[in-house]
Amino acid sequence: MIRLRLLMGIALASVLATSPLGMSAQSAQQQKASPDKIVYRGVVIDDNDEPLIGVYVIVKGTKNATATDAKGEFNLPADGRNNTLVFTYVGMETQELVGLADKKMTVRMKEDNSNLEAAVVNGISRRDKESFTGSAATYTAEQLKELGPMNILAQLSALDASFIVTDNNLMGSDPNQIMDININGKTTINLLNDAYSSTANQPLFILDGFETTLAVISDMSMDRIESITILKDAASTAIYGAKAANGVVVVETRKPQPGKLRFSYQGNYGVAWADLSDYNLMNASEKLQFEKLSGHYGELDANGEILGDSQRSLYYSRYKRVVAGLNSYWMSEPLRTAFINEHSLNGEGGDSAFRYGMTFRYKNQQGVMKDSDRENIDGTINLSYRVARFNLSNQTNVSYTQADREKVAFSKFSRMNPYMPKYDEYGEINKVISEYYDSSAWAQQYVYNPLWDFNQKSFNTSNNLMLRNNLMLEVRPIDELRLQARLGLTIDKSEVEAFVSPFATQFINTESMKRGSFNRTSGTASSLDGSLLASYGKVIGVHTINAVAGIQLRQSDSVSDAYNAIGYISDMFSNPNFSNGYPEGSRPSSTIDRQRSASYYLNANYAYDMRYLFDINVRNDGASVFGVNNPFNTTWSAGFGWNIHNEKWFEKTETLNYLKVRYSYGNPGNQNIQAKIANNIYLLYTAYPNMFGLAATVNRWGNNDLKWERTSMHNVGMDLEMFKSRLRLTIDYQNRVTDPMLLSVSYPPSTGSSSTPMNIGATKNYSISSNIIYQVIRTKNFRWQLSGNVAHTKSTYFKIGDLLEKYNEEGRGNQTLRRYYDGASFTSLWAMKSAGIDPMTGNEVFIKKDGTYTFKWDANEEVECGDSNPIALGNIGTSLRYKGWSCNVNFQYRVGGQAFRQTLFTKVESLGEADIQYNQDRRALYDRWQQPGDVAKFKRIDDTSKTNMSSRFIDDENTLKCSTISVGYENTEARWLSLLGLSSLTVRMYMNDIFYLSTIKEERGLDYPFQRSVSASLSLRF
């Protein structure tokens, strides 16, 4: 947090140079003290004995002020002696000292982490936010931890609406599932780019100046973090060039503080349970009644009695068990109350020359499903040595992660019929619960007990060992210039092992010698990241100049091996030695990838009188992942800002205190793709050698002319503060055009490959976001704050034409909702319009494009029936602070937009013979048409035909979630602390995701449920 102080303070110095409230440092030095005046002289330094430029020095109670010069020195004439001098600087604690008129003062300022929002950290340099023209938001560890103690990214989305975390309705709160994240919406067609990358719309993550992964940030301890900055527009992200089109998230960790050796402990403890409130399944009695009315047991007579003897006997055998009290609740079987605990021990100390810090952390996170866990162990050592103009620092981190995944999906339990017993009369688990004849498949089918597979000795586990070492060397030959060299090394080793017991139900129809399977994948990845940069800053009168130039070289390598063994007689041993061999026709596989890149960049900033601000960024990137004909790409950005509040004609009042308008434009790129996408890929057949060597066939054609995805980005923003800065408002409008995109285009099979990557098509994305904070009450001991944010995004296609018609045809055939048309939204929902259910027949009536009605569904009559993207999403919250006590409440909301009702489509209608064997939504019984005259939303209850996609299953969705309720207490002054050997104590209690309200009833968390949790955190400093 100390580096590049030269770039932080000179902004303030230039303001004072022309301010009517004070005089510049230069003029102060030139002014001679009159006989009735004295002069206060001195130097201001930081914790590393480095001079601080632009520190604001004022005689308390007067307008007499100055600022420190390039050497950190100040000369301040004043009337009389015994004046109190106030020292103010961005990111530092304000100090008040009695002036010493007879000798030179040395003032040491300490970092103020609570004021980090006044600076912008981009991973390469740190800037005063007042001189910055880009769109960025910085959040401290304290702000994050007020909302939750463990999930960094979830809390970040609660603070900033533009940081969007998409709920995974399939995997819910699985602790081993990586989040889907984007900033201000998506810019590329991720459904197609998944063929090349699973992170097409993911932002770039920077950890302490080095690139890292989403998984690393997700597993980080919140207690290690000092601040997180979200860079959103071209002016703030273009310094990362071809990797910055999706935004950048910069994470800064805590640095060791000088002093005698001190220890601290942070502990987080939680309990979580599954949230099943959105499940609306039938009980045993309801399910039997539905089966009877739907014709599952055959025709009924006039009295509603089943006509067939055998089917009537089957019905009453089940009815007898239900009357006797059988109502199996299957969903509780795979679930548990989950406990989470995290412990972190930190030691730090040193002096102005040498500092050291050590952190050890252990975290054990149980999932709400049995057998799902995630365990983290990591340690970090920070060393820093500074002497004169030389600084050397090194950070080493070693982490180990063990992950265990559930053996059976939650959906296997939630769909089980409640009138079926879980165990037999002896308390044993039956493998087969029931059997039936499926006329559509012309075969006898079975319903298997999920408890059988759940109790087998199958497993799915993975582990990861990672070493990261970041070395930084800094030299300052003159006050205005800093030279820096960085070298980052990452080594990552991972293993995944999955064993399926030979007794599992999936092998029932497999020959005995091929039952059971074992899969193992192991990989090693390494990256070497080196950079050289020079930063320069100088104040010349009312002119402020900052510049950063650098070069970065990066190489990443990965090697992975995998094999599969089958044929186990027993599940006592999973080792491949106990298998019968490989699957027929298979063999071990291996992949080797290498990526190299070289980048050159220049960032320059000019401020005139701290009123008019200009930023320019130029970067040239070359990467091996693109075609040999287009290996390099130049990106640039320009930004303009106007600090209206610094205009001489702008009189600062208690009403309006700060007003900045800004604009930026740039064209960053997207490099989130596989290493070999531009190359031809061949398959070699070792089983068929010939005189010319190995036989080879084309697996995928490459593209030597493949270009970078580039995004033209406009951003207009405004920052406003009113009522003595009690009200803060930020508004941003952003427009992004990605042209060309990287898409997979179909090739004729005769070419040997089904598709090839090409640069075709384009997308448009725009977003509007706003953040507001109002301090209702602000006194010395009490503060009440209200906050809210909102965002709206939309992404559309253009230049698509009919190039992607193959995907549209597949979508119509498979009855999916996504289509790829020019002008269409990424999130549009396509289906045939429905007029509802005919009250006389119970059949659906459709509306054709020409407005006529029909009973016949036709895929060619589909139209856009909605958009799943909300009109607005964001957060509202409030916080209270009284002395050491604090309370926070935060809600997340989504307004507008539509949702496809998957539960209605699959568990209310279209229920064939196979579907009836499982439990369904309660609305299948109560809300379906049963007799002429019924006004119902769903088809006849005895209609088991396939339901086609229509607008009847698309509804408006508005949601409200209570994401956080927390209460905390902090004490640093009580006498009893010293008796316990403590310098501070912080305790906080949390409730997270306590309720979720929606205008639609839809099952959430299908294969893994969502969770609610209660947790606590404890921080002790010795």
PDB file of C-alpha atoms in Angstrom, residues 90-337:
ATOM      1  CA  VAL A  90      -4.984  10.810   1.015  1.00  0.00           C
ATOM      2  CA  GLY A  91      -4.845   7.359   2.603  1.00  0.00           C
ATOM      3  CA  MET A  92      -3.246   8.652   5.828  1.00  0.00           C
ATOM      4  CA  GLU A  93      -4.594   9.453   9.259  1.00  0.00           C
ATOM      5  CA  THR A  94      -5.023  13.203   9.837  1.00  0.00           C
ATOM      6  CA  GLN A  95      -2.594  14.494  12.498  1.00  0.00           C
ATOM      7  CA  GLU A  96      -2.618  17.577  14.678  1.00  0.00           C
ATOM      8  CA  LEU A  97       0.676  18.743  16.222  1.00  0.00           C
ATOM      9  CA  VAL A  98       1.771  21.855  18.079  1.00  0.00           C
ATOM     10  CA  GLY A  99       4.146  23.726  15.766  1.00  0.00           C
ATOM     11  CA  LEU A 100       7.834  24.056  16.697  1.00  0.00           C
ATOM     12  CA  ALA A 101       9.071  27.422  15.529  1.00  0.00           C
ATOM     13  CA  ASP A 102      12.672  27.032  16.648  1.00  0.00           C
ATOM     14  CA  LYS A 103      13.638  23.827  14.863  1.00  0.00           C
ATOM     15  CA  LYS A 104      12.795  21.662  11.867  1.00  0.00           C
ATOM     16  CA  MET A 105       9.932  19.278  12.514  1.00  0.00           C
ATOM     17  CA  THR A 106       9.758  15.648  11.387  1.00  0.00           C
ATOM     18  CA  VAL A 107       6.172  14.440  11.013  1.00  0.00           C
ATOM     19  CA  ARG A 108       5.495  10.749  10.465  1.00  0.00           C
ATOM     20  CA  MET A 109       2.044   9.916   9.047  1.00  0.00           C
ATOM     21  CA  LYS A 110       0.343   6.536   9.378  1.00  0.00           C
ATOM     22  CA  GLU A 111      -1.850   4.783   6.875  1.00  0.00           C
ATOM     23  CA  ASP A 112      -5.591   5.132   7.323  1.00  0.00           C
ATOM     24  CA  ASN A 113      -7.269   2.076   5.875  1.00  0.00           C
ATOM     25  CA  SER A 114     -10.676   3.624   6.435  1.00  0.00           C
ATOM     26  CA  ASN A 115      -9.850   6.230   3.762  1.00  0.00           C
ATOM     27  CA  LEU A 116      -8.907   3.802   0.994  1.00  0.00           C
ATOM     28  CA  GLU A 117     -11.942   4.840  -1.034  1.00  0.00           C
ATOM     29  CA  ALA A 118     -10.206   8.163  -1.740  1.00  0.00           C
ATOM     30  CA  ALA A 119      -7.609   6.341  -3.846  1.00  0.00           C
ATOM     31  CA  VAL A 120      -7.764   4.092  -6.922  1.00  0.00           C
ATOM     32  CA  VAL A 121      -5.501   1.039  -7.047  1.00  0.00           C
ATOM     33  CA  ASN A 122      -5.163  -0.576 -10.484  1.00  0.00           C
ATOM     34  CA  GLY A 123      -2.559  -3.206  -9.580  1.00  0.00           C
ATOM     35  CA  ILE A 124       0.273  -1.224 -11.152  1.00  0.00           C
ATOM     36  CA  SER A 125      -0.010   2.167  -9.465  1.00  0.00           C
ATOM     37  CA  ARG A 126      -2.125   4.040  -6.950  1.00  0.00           C
ATOM     38  CA  ARG A 127      -3.872   7.295  -7.793  1.00  0.00           C
ATOM     39  CA  ASP A 128      -5.737   9.990  -5.944  1.00  0.00           C
ATOM     40  CA  LYS A 129      -9.358   9.501  -7.007  1.00  0.00           C
ATOM     41  CA  GLU A 130      -9.807  13.238  -7.552  1.00  0.00           C
ATOM     42  CA  SER A 131      -7.288  13.161 -10.409  1.00  0.00           C
ATOM     43  CA  PHE A 132      -8.726   9.982 -11.960  1.00  0.00           C
ATOM     44  CA  THR A 133     -10.955  10.064 -15.058  1.00  0.00           C
ATOM     45  CA  GLY A 134     -12.046   6.420 -15.055  1.00  0.00           C
ATOM     46  CA  SER A 135     -14.897   4.491 -13.479  1.00  0.00           C
ATOM     47  CA  ALA A 136     -13.714   2.530 -10.447  1.00  0.00           C
ATOM     48  CA  ALA A 137     -14.960   1.581  -6.994  1.00  0.00           C
ATOM     49  CA  THR A 138     -12.835   0.589  -3.999  1.00  0.00           C
ATOM     50  CA  TYR A 139     -14.102  -1.375  -1.005  1.00  0.00           C
ATOM     51  CA  THR A 140     -12.227  -2.083   2.199  1.00  0.00           C
ATOM     52  CA  ALA A 141     -12.034  -5.361   4.091  1.00  0.00           C
ATOM     53  CA  GLU A 142     -14.121  -3.785   6.849  1.00  0.00           C
ATOM     54  CA  GLN A 143     -16.955  -3.029   4.416  1.00  0.00           C
ATOM     55  CA  LEU A 144     -16.867  -6.588   3.085  1.00  0.00           C
ATOM     56  CA  LYS A 145     -16.795  -8.166   6.519  1.00  0.00           C
ATOM     57  CA  GLU A 146     -19.767  -6.133   7.717  1.00  0.00           C
ATOM     58  CA  LEU A 147     -21.846  -8.191   5.260  1.00  0.00           C
ATOM     59  CA  GLY A 148     -20.350 -11.642   5.784  1.00  0.00           C
ATOM     60  CA  PRO A 149     -17.167 -13.255   7.099  1.00  0.00           C
ATOM     61  CA  MET A 150     -16.290 -15.752   4.367  1.00  0.00           C
ATOM     62  CA  ASN A 151     -17.612 -15.324   0.817  1.00  0.00           C
ATOM     63  CA  ILE A 152     -15.630 -12.417  -0.613  1.00  0.00           C
ATOM     64  CA  LEU A 153     -17.283 -12.289  -4.035  1.00  0.00           C
ATOM     65  CA  ALA A 154     -20.842 -12.584  -2.722  1.00  0.00           C
ATOM     66  CA  GLN A 155     -20.266  -9.626  -0.398  1.00  0.00           C
ATOM     67  CA  LEU A 156     -18.687  -7.629  -3.230  1.00  0.00           C
ATOM     68  CA  SER A 157     -21.842  -8.074  -5.330  1.00  0.00           C
ATOM     69  CA  ALA A 158     -23.863  -6.751  -2.383  1.00  0.00           C
ATOM     70  CA  LEU A 159     -21.778  -3.560  -2.340  1.00  0.00           C
ATOM     71  CA  ASP A 160     -21.662  -2.917  -6.089  1.00  0.00           C
ATOM     72  CA  ALA A 161     -24.576  -3.613  -8.450  1.00  0.00           C
ATOM     73  CA  SER A 162     -22.299  -3.640 -11.521  1.00  0.00           C
ATOM     74  CA  PHE A 163     -20.469  -6.687 -10.088  1.00  0.00           C
ATOM     75  CA  ILE A 164     -23.007  -9.332 -11.088  1.00  0.00           C
ATOM     76  CA  VAL A 165     -22.991 -12.847  -9.639  1.00  0.00           C
ATOM     77  CA  THR A 166     -25.481 -15.059 -11.480  1.00  0.00           C
ATOM     78  CA  ASP A 167     -27.291 -17.621  -9.362  1.00  0.00           C
ATOM     79  CA  ASN A 168     -26.639 -21.191 -10.467  1.00  0.00           C
ATOM     80  CA  ASN A 169     -30.105 -22.721 -10.205  1.00  0.00           C
ATOM     81  CA  LEU A 170     -28.719 -26.191 -10.816  1.00  0.00           C
ATOM     82  CA  MET A 171     -25.845 -26.243  -8.313  1.00  0.00           C
ATOM     83  CA  GLY A 172     -27.220 -23.806  -5.695  1.00  0.00           C
ATOM     84  CA  SER A 173     -24.818 -23.298  -2.778  1.00  0.00           C
ATOM     85  CA  ASP A 174     -22.391 -26.094  -3.636  1.00  0.00           C
ATOM     86  CA  PRO A 175     -19.138 -25.060  -1.886  1.00  0.00           C
ATOM     87  CA  ASN A 176     -17.112 -26.554  -4.767  1.00  0.00           C
ATOM     88  CA  GLN A 177     -18.906 -24.674  -7.546  1.00  0.00           C
ATOM     89  CA  ILE A 178     -17.114 -21.701  -9.129  1.00  0.00           C
ATOM     90  CA  MET A 179     -19.274 -18.573  -9.435  1.00  0.00           C
ATOM     91  CA  ASP A 180     -20.468 -17.084 -12.725  1.00  0.00           C
ATOM     92  CA  ILE A 181     -19.339 -13.447 -12.586  1.00  0.00           C
ATOM     93  CA  ASN A 182     -19.419 -10.479 -14.952  1.00  0.00           C
ATOM     94  CA  ILE A 183     -19.093  -6.710 -14.682  1.00  0.00           C
ATOM     95  CA  ASN A 184     -21.844  -4.596 -16.275  1.00  0.00           C
ATOM     96  CA  GLY A 185     -23.235  -7.514 -18.262  1.00  0.00           C
ATOM     97  CA  LYS A 186     -21.878  -9.874 -20.904  1.00  0.00           C
ATOM     98  CA  THR A 187     -20.132  -8.903 -24.126  1.00  0.00           C
ATOM     99  CA  THR A 188     -19.668 -12.228 -25.906  1.00  0.00           C
ATOM    100  CA  ILE A 189     -21.792 -15.287 -26.695  1.00  0.00           C
ATOM    101  CA  ASN A 190     -20.637 -17.520 -23.913  1.00  0.00           C
ATOM    102  CA  LEU A 191     -22.752 -20.501 -25.020  1.00  0.00           C
ATOM    103  CA  LEU A 192     -20.618 -20.707 -28.129  1.00  0.00           C
ATOM    104  CA  ASN A 193     -17.344 -19.585 -26.642  1.00  0.00           C
ATOM    105  CA  ASP A 194     -17.598 -22.337 -24.032  1.00  0.00           C
ATOM    106  CA  ALA A 195     -16.169 -24.543 -26.763  1.00  0.00           C
ATOM    107  CA  TYR A 196     -12.975 -22.562 -26.317  1.00  0.00           C
ATOM    108  CA  SER A 197     -13.269 -21.125 -22.820  1.00  0.00           C
ATOM    109  CA  SER A 198     -15.547 -21.381 -19.797  1.00  0.00           C
ATOM    110  CA  THR A 199     -14.612 -17.849 -18.731  1.00  0.00           C
ATOM    111  CA  ALA A 200     -15.513 -15.858 -21.849  1.00  0.00           C
ATOM    112  CA  ASN A 201     -17.237 -13.046 -19.885  1.00  0.00           C
ATOM    113  CA  GLN A 202     -15.215 -13.287 -16.689  1.00  0.00           C
ATOM    114  CA  PRO A 203     -13.236 -10.232 -15.530  1.00  0.00           C
ATOM    115  CA  LEU A 204      -9.476 -10.272 -15.093  1.00  0.00           C
ATOM    116  CA  PHE A 205      -8.334 -10.784 -11.486  1.00  0.00           C
ATOM    117  CA  ILE A 206      -5.169  -9.099 -10.172  1.00  0.00           C
ATOM    118  CA  LEU A 207      -3.739 -10.075  -6.780  1.00  0.00           C
ATOM    119  CA  ASP A 208      -1.016  -7.784  -5.414  1.00  0.00           C
ATOM    120  CA  GLY A 209      -0.039  -6.745  -8.937  1.00  0.00           C
ATOM    121  CA  PHE A 210      -0.032 -10.229 -10.524  1.00  0.00           C
ATOM    122  CA  GLU A 211      -2.663 -12.062 -12.557  1.00  0.00           C
ATOM    123  CA  THR A 212      -4.544 -14.781 -10.727  1.00  0.00           C
ATOM    124  CA  THR A 213      -7.673 -16.900 -11.075  1.00  0.00           C
ATOM    125  CA  LEU A 214     -11.234 -16.706  -9.838  1.00  0.00           C
ATOM    126  CA  ALA A 215     -10.700 -19.901  -7.815  1.00  0.00           C
ATOM    127  CA  VAL A 216      -7.796 -18.315  -5.906  1.00  0.00           C
ATOM    128  CA  ILE A 217      -9.854 -15.236  -5.013  1.00  0.00           C
ATOM    129  CA  SER A 218     -12.845 -17.396  -4.026  1.00  0.00           C
ATOM    130  CA  ASP A 219     -10.720 -19.405  -1.574  1.00  0.00           C
ATOM    131  CA  MET A 220      -8.972 -16.388  -0.039  1.00  0.00           C
ATOM    132  CA  SER A 221      -9.476 -15.508   3.586  1.00  0.00           C
ATOM    133  CA  MET A 222     -11.254 -12.196   3.995  1.00  0.00           C
ATOM    134  CA  ASP A 223      -8.880 -11.413   6.859  1.00  0.00           C
ATOM    135  CA  ARG A 224      -5.960 -11.221   4.383  1.00  0.00           C
ATOM    136  CA  ILE A 225      -7.589  -8.541   2.268  1.00  0.00           C
ATOM    137  CA  GLU A 226      -6.962  -4.839   2.630  1.00  0.00           C
ATOM    138  CA  SER A 227      -9.035  -3.573  -0.303  1.00  0.00           C
ATOM    139  CA  ILE A 228     -10.732  -4.637  -3.537  1.00  0.00           C
ATOM    140  CA  THR A 229     -11.046  -2.265  -6.482  1.00  0.00           C
ATOM    141  CA  ILE A 230     -13.384  -2.861  -9.422  1.00  0.00           C
ATOM    142  CA  LEU A 231     -12.140  -1.230 -12.633  1.00  0.00           C
ATOM    143  CA  LYS A 232     -15.070  -0.824 -15.013  1.00  0.00           C
ATOM    144  CA  ASP A 233     -14.265   1.397 -17.989  1.00  0.00           C
ATOM    145  CA  ALA A 234     -11.563   1.757 -20.639  1.00  0.00           C
ATOM    146  CA  ALA A 235      -9.640   4.504 -18.819  1.00  0.00           C
ATOM    147  CA  SER A 236      -9.162   2.283 -15.770  1.00  0.00           C
ATOM    148  CA  THR A 237      -8.771  -1.126 -17.460  1.00  0.00           C
ATOM    149  CA  ALA A 238      -6.904  -0.381 -20.706  1.00  0.00           C
ATOM    150  CA  ILE A 239      -3.559  -0.647 -18.928  1.00  0.00           C
ATOM    151  CA  TYR A 240      -4.263  -4.419 -19.109  1.00  0.00           C
ATOM    152  CA  GLY A 241      -4.941  -4.211 -22.849  1.00  0.00           C
ATOM    153  CA  ALA A 242      -6.091  -7.420 -24.509  1.00  0.00           C
ATOM    154  CA  LYS A 243      -7.382  -8.928 -21.249  1.00  0.00           C
ATOM    155  CA  ALA A 244      -9.506  -6.071 -19.931  1.00  0.00           C
ATOM    156  CA  ALA A 245     -12.698  -5.962 -22.014  1.00  0.00           C
ATOM    157  CA  ASN A 246     -14.675  -7.635 -19.219  1.00  0.00           C
ATOM    158  CA  GLY A 247     -13.350  -5.378 -16.466  1.00  0.00           C
ATOM    159  CA  VAL A 248     -10.661  -5.921 -13.848  1.00  0.00           C
ATOM    160  CA  VAL A 249     -10.874  -6.824 -10.154  1.00  0.00           C
ATOM    161  CA  VAL A 250      -7.795  -5.721  -8.188  1.00  0.00           C
ATOM    162  CA  VAL A 251      -7.215  -7.310  -4.787  1.00  0.00           C
ATOM    163  CA  GLU A 252      -4.647  -5.873  -2.380  1.00  0.00           C
ATOM    164  CA  THR A 253      -3.635  -7.860   0.694  1.00  0.00           C
ATOM    165  CA  ARG A 254      -2.547  -6.506   4.072  1.00  0.00           C
ATOM    166  CA  LYS A 255       1.119  -5.564   4.402  1.00  0.00           C
ATOM    167  CA  PRO A 256       3.155  -5.984   7.609  1.00  0.00           C
ATOM    168  CA  GLN A 257       3.218  -2.981   9.940  1.00  0.00           C
ATOM    169  CA  PRO A 258       6.390  -1.948  11.809  1.00  0.00           C
ATOM    170  CA  GLY A 259       6.862  -2.286  15.545  1.00  0.00           C
ATOM    171  CA  LYS A 260       7.603  -5.030  18.001  1.00  0.00           C
ATOM    172  CA  LEU A 261       6.380  -8.525  17.215  1.00  0.00           C
ATOM    173  CA  ARG A 262       2.573  -8.622  17.497  1.00  0.00           C
ATOM    174  CA  PHE A 263       0.107 -11.449  17.014  1.00  0.00           C
ATOM    175  CA  SER A 264      -3.537 -11.467  16.014  1.00  0.00           C
ATOM    176  CA  TYR A 265      -6.201 -14.125  15.664  1.00  0.00           C
ATOM    177  CA  GLN A 266      -9.261 -14.118  13.428  1.00  0.00           C
ATOM    178  CA  GLY A 267     -11.896 -16.819  13.678  1.00  0.00           C
ATOM    179  CA  ASN A 268     -15.065 -17.341  11.667  1.00  0.00           C
ATOM    180  CA  TYR A 269     -17.685 -19.878  12.659  1.00  0.00           C
ATOM    181  CA  GLY A 270     -20.956 -20.719  10.948  1.00  0.00           C
ATOM    182  CA  VAL A 271     -23.856 -23.098  10.659  1.00  0.00           C
ATOM    183  CA  ALA A 272     -25.908 -23.542   7.476  1.00  0.00           C
ATOM    184  CA  TRP A 273     -28.981 -25.471   6.415  1.00  0.00           C
ATOM    185  CA  ALA A 274     -30.773 -26.101   3.124  1.00  0.00           C
ATOM    186  CA  ASP A 275     -33.419 -23.661   1.893  1.00  0.00           C
ATOM    187  CA  LEU A 276     -36.250 -25.837   0.501  1.00  0.00           C
ATOM    188  CA  SER A 277     -38.971 -23.184   0.725  1.00  0.00           C
ATOM    189  CA  ASP A 278     -39.411 -23.040  -3.059  1.00  0.00           C
ATOM    190  CA  TYR A 279     -40.211 -26.737  -3.425  1.00  0.00           C
ATOM    191  CA  ASN A 280     -43.944 -27.358  -3.830  1.00  0.00           C
ATOM    192  CA  LEU A 281     -44.175 -31.150  -4.064  1.00  0.00           C
ATOM    193  CA  MET A 282     -47.193 -33.368  -3.453  1.00  0.00           C
ATOM    194  CA  ASN A 283     -47.586 -35.423  -0.306  1.00  0.00           C
ATOM    195  CA  ALA A 284     -48.446 -39.122  -0.528  1.00  0.00           C
ATOM    196  CA  SER A 285     -52.223 -38.656  -0.573  1.00  0.00           C
ATOM    197  CA  GLU A 286     -52.076 -35.907  -3.212  1.00  0.00           C
ATOM    198  CA  LYS A 287     -49.768 -37.899  -5.449  1.00  0.00           C
ATOM    199  CA  LEU A 288     -52.083 -40.954  -5.410  1.00  0.00           C
ATOM    200  CA  GLN A 289     -55.082 -38.760  -6.202  1.00  0.00           C
ATOM    201  CA  PHE A 290     -53.238 -37.125  -9.095  1.00  0.00           C
ATOM    202  CA  GLU A 291     -52.239 -40.501 -10.533  1.00  0.00           C
ATOM    203  CA  LYS A 292     -55.829 -41.653 -10.405  1.00  0.00           C
ATOM    204  CA  LEU A 293     -57.279 -38.535 -12.066  1.00  0.00           C
ATOM    205  CA  SER A 294     -54.549 -38.458 -14.725  1.00  0.00           C
ATOM    206  CA  GLY A 295     -55.473 -41.934 -15.933  1.00  0.00           C
ATOM    207  CA  HIS A 296     -52.368 -43.653 -14.674  1.00  0.00           C
ATOM    208  CA  TYR A 297     -54.475 -46.567 -13.379  1.00  0.00           C
ATOM    209  CA  GLY A 298     -56.702 -46.656 -16.446  1.00  0.00           C
ATOM    210  CA  GLU A 299     -60.228 -45.471 -17.101  1.00  0.00           C
ATOM    211  CA  LEU A 300     -62.638 -44.507 -14.305  1.00  0.00           C
ATOM    212  CA  ASP A 301     -66.336 -45.246 -14.100  1.00  0.00           C
ATOM    213  CA  ALA A 302     -69.055 -42.698 -13.378  1.00  0.00           C
ATOM    214  CA  ASN A 303     -68.301 -42.899  -9.654  1.00  0.00           C
ATOM    215  CA  GLY A 304     -64.562 -42.312 -10.153  1.00  0.00           C
ATOM    216  CA  GLU A 305     -63.645 -45.958  -9.554  1.00  0.00           C
ATOM    217  CA  ILE A 306     -60.802 -47.654 -11.449  1.00  0.00           C
ATOM    218  CA  LEU A 307     -62.211 -50.164 -13.946  1.00  0.00           C
ATOM    219  CA  GLY A 308     -59.218 -52.503 -14.387  1.00  0.00           C
ATOM    220  CA  ASP A 309     -58.861 -55.145 -11.678  1.00  0.00           C
ATOM    221  CA  SER A 310     -55.047 -55.315 -11.605  1.00  0.00           C
ATOM    222  CA  GLN A 311     -54.624 -51.525 -11.659  1.00  0.00           C
ATOM    223  CA  ARG A 312     -57.327 -51.071  -9.033  1.00  0.00           C
ATOM    224  CA  SER A 313     -55.518 -53.587  -6.839  1.00  0.00           C
ATOM    225  CA  LEU A 314     -52.224 -51.721  -7.295  1.00  0.00           C
ATOM    226  CA  TYR A 315     -53.865 -48.412  -6.418  1.00  0.00           C
ATOM    227  CA  TYR A 316     -55.468 -49.711  -3.225  1.00  0.00           C
ATOM    228  CA  SER A 317     -52.280 -51.432  -2.084  1.00  0.00           C
ATOM    229  CA  ARG A 318     -50.603 -48.030  -2.179  1.00  0.00           C
ATOM    230  CA  TYR A 319     -53.673 -46.305  -0.745  1.00  0.00           C
ATOM    231  CA  LYS A 320     -53.607 -48.680   2.223  1.00  0.00           C
ATOM    232  CA  ARG A 321     -50.033 -47.656   3.074  1.00  0.00           C
ATOM    233  CA  VAL A 322     -50.919 -43.968   2.810  1.00  0.00           C
ATOM    234  CA  VAL A 323     -53.946 -44.338   5.100  1.00  0.00           C
ATOM    235  CA  ALA A 324     -51.691 -46.169   7.553  1.00  0.00           C
ATOM    236  CA  GLY A 325     -49.522 -43.045   7.704  1.00  0.00           C
ATOM    237  CA  LEU A 326     -46.800 -43.583   5.077  1.00  0.00           C
ATOM    238  CA  ASN A 327     -45.636 -40.224   3.728  1.00  0.00           C
ATOM    239  CA  SER A 328     -41.913 -40.490   3.023  1.00  0.00           C
ATOM    240  CA  TYR A 329     -40.010 -37.223   3.066  1.00  0.00           C
ATOM    241  CA  TRP A 330     -37.098 -38.074   0.797  1.00  0.00           C
ATOM    242  CA  MET A 331     -35.463 -34.653   0.645  1.00  0.00           C
ATOM    243  CA  SER A 332     -34.129 -34.838   4.188  1.00  0.00           C
ATOM    244  CA  GLU A 333     -31.998 -37.926   3.492  1.00  0.00           C
ATOM    245  CA  PRO A 334     -29.002 -36.360   1.701  1.00  0.00           C
ATOM    246  CA  LEU A 335     -29.065 -33.143   3.772  1.00  0.00           C
ATOM    247  CA  ARG A 336     -27.405 -32.118   7.012  1.00  0.00           C
ATOM    248  CA  THR A 337     -26.786 -29.137   9.214  1.00  0.00           C
TER     249      THR A 337
END
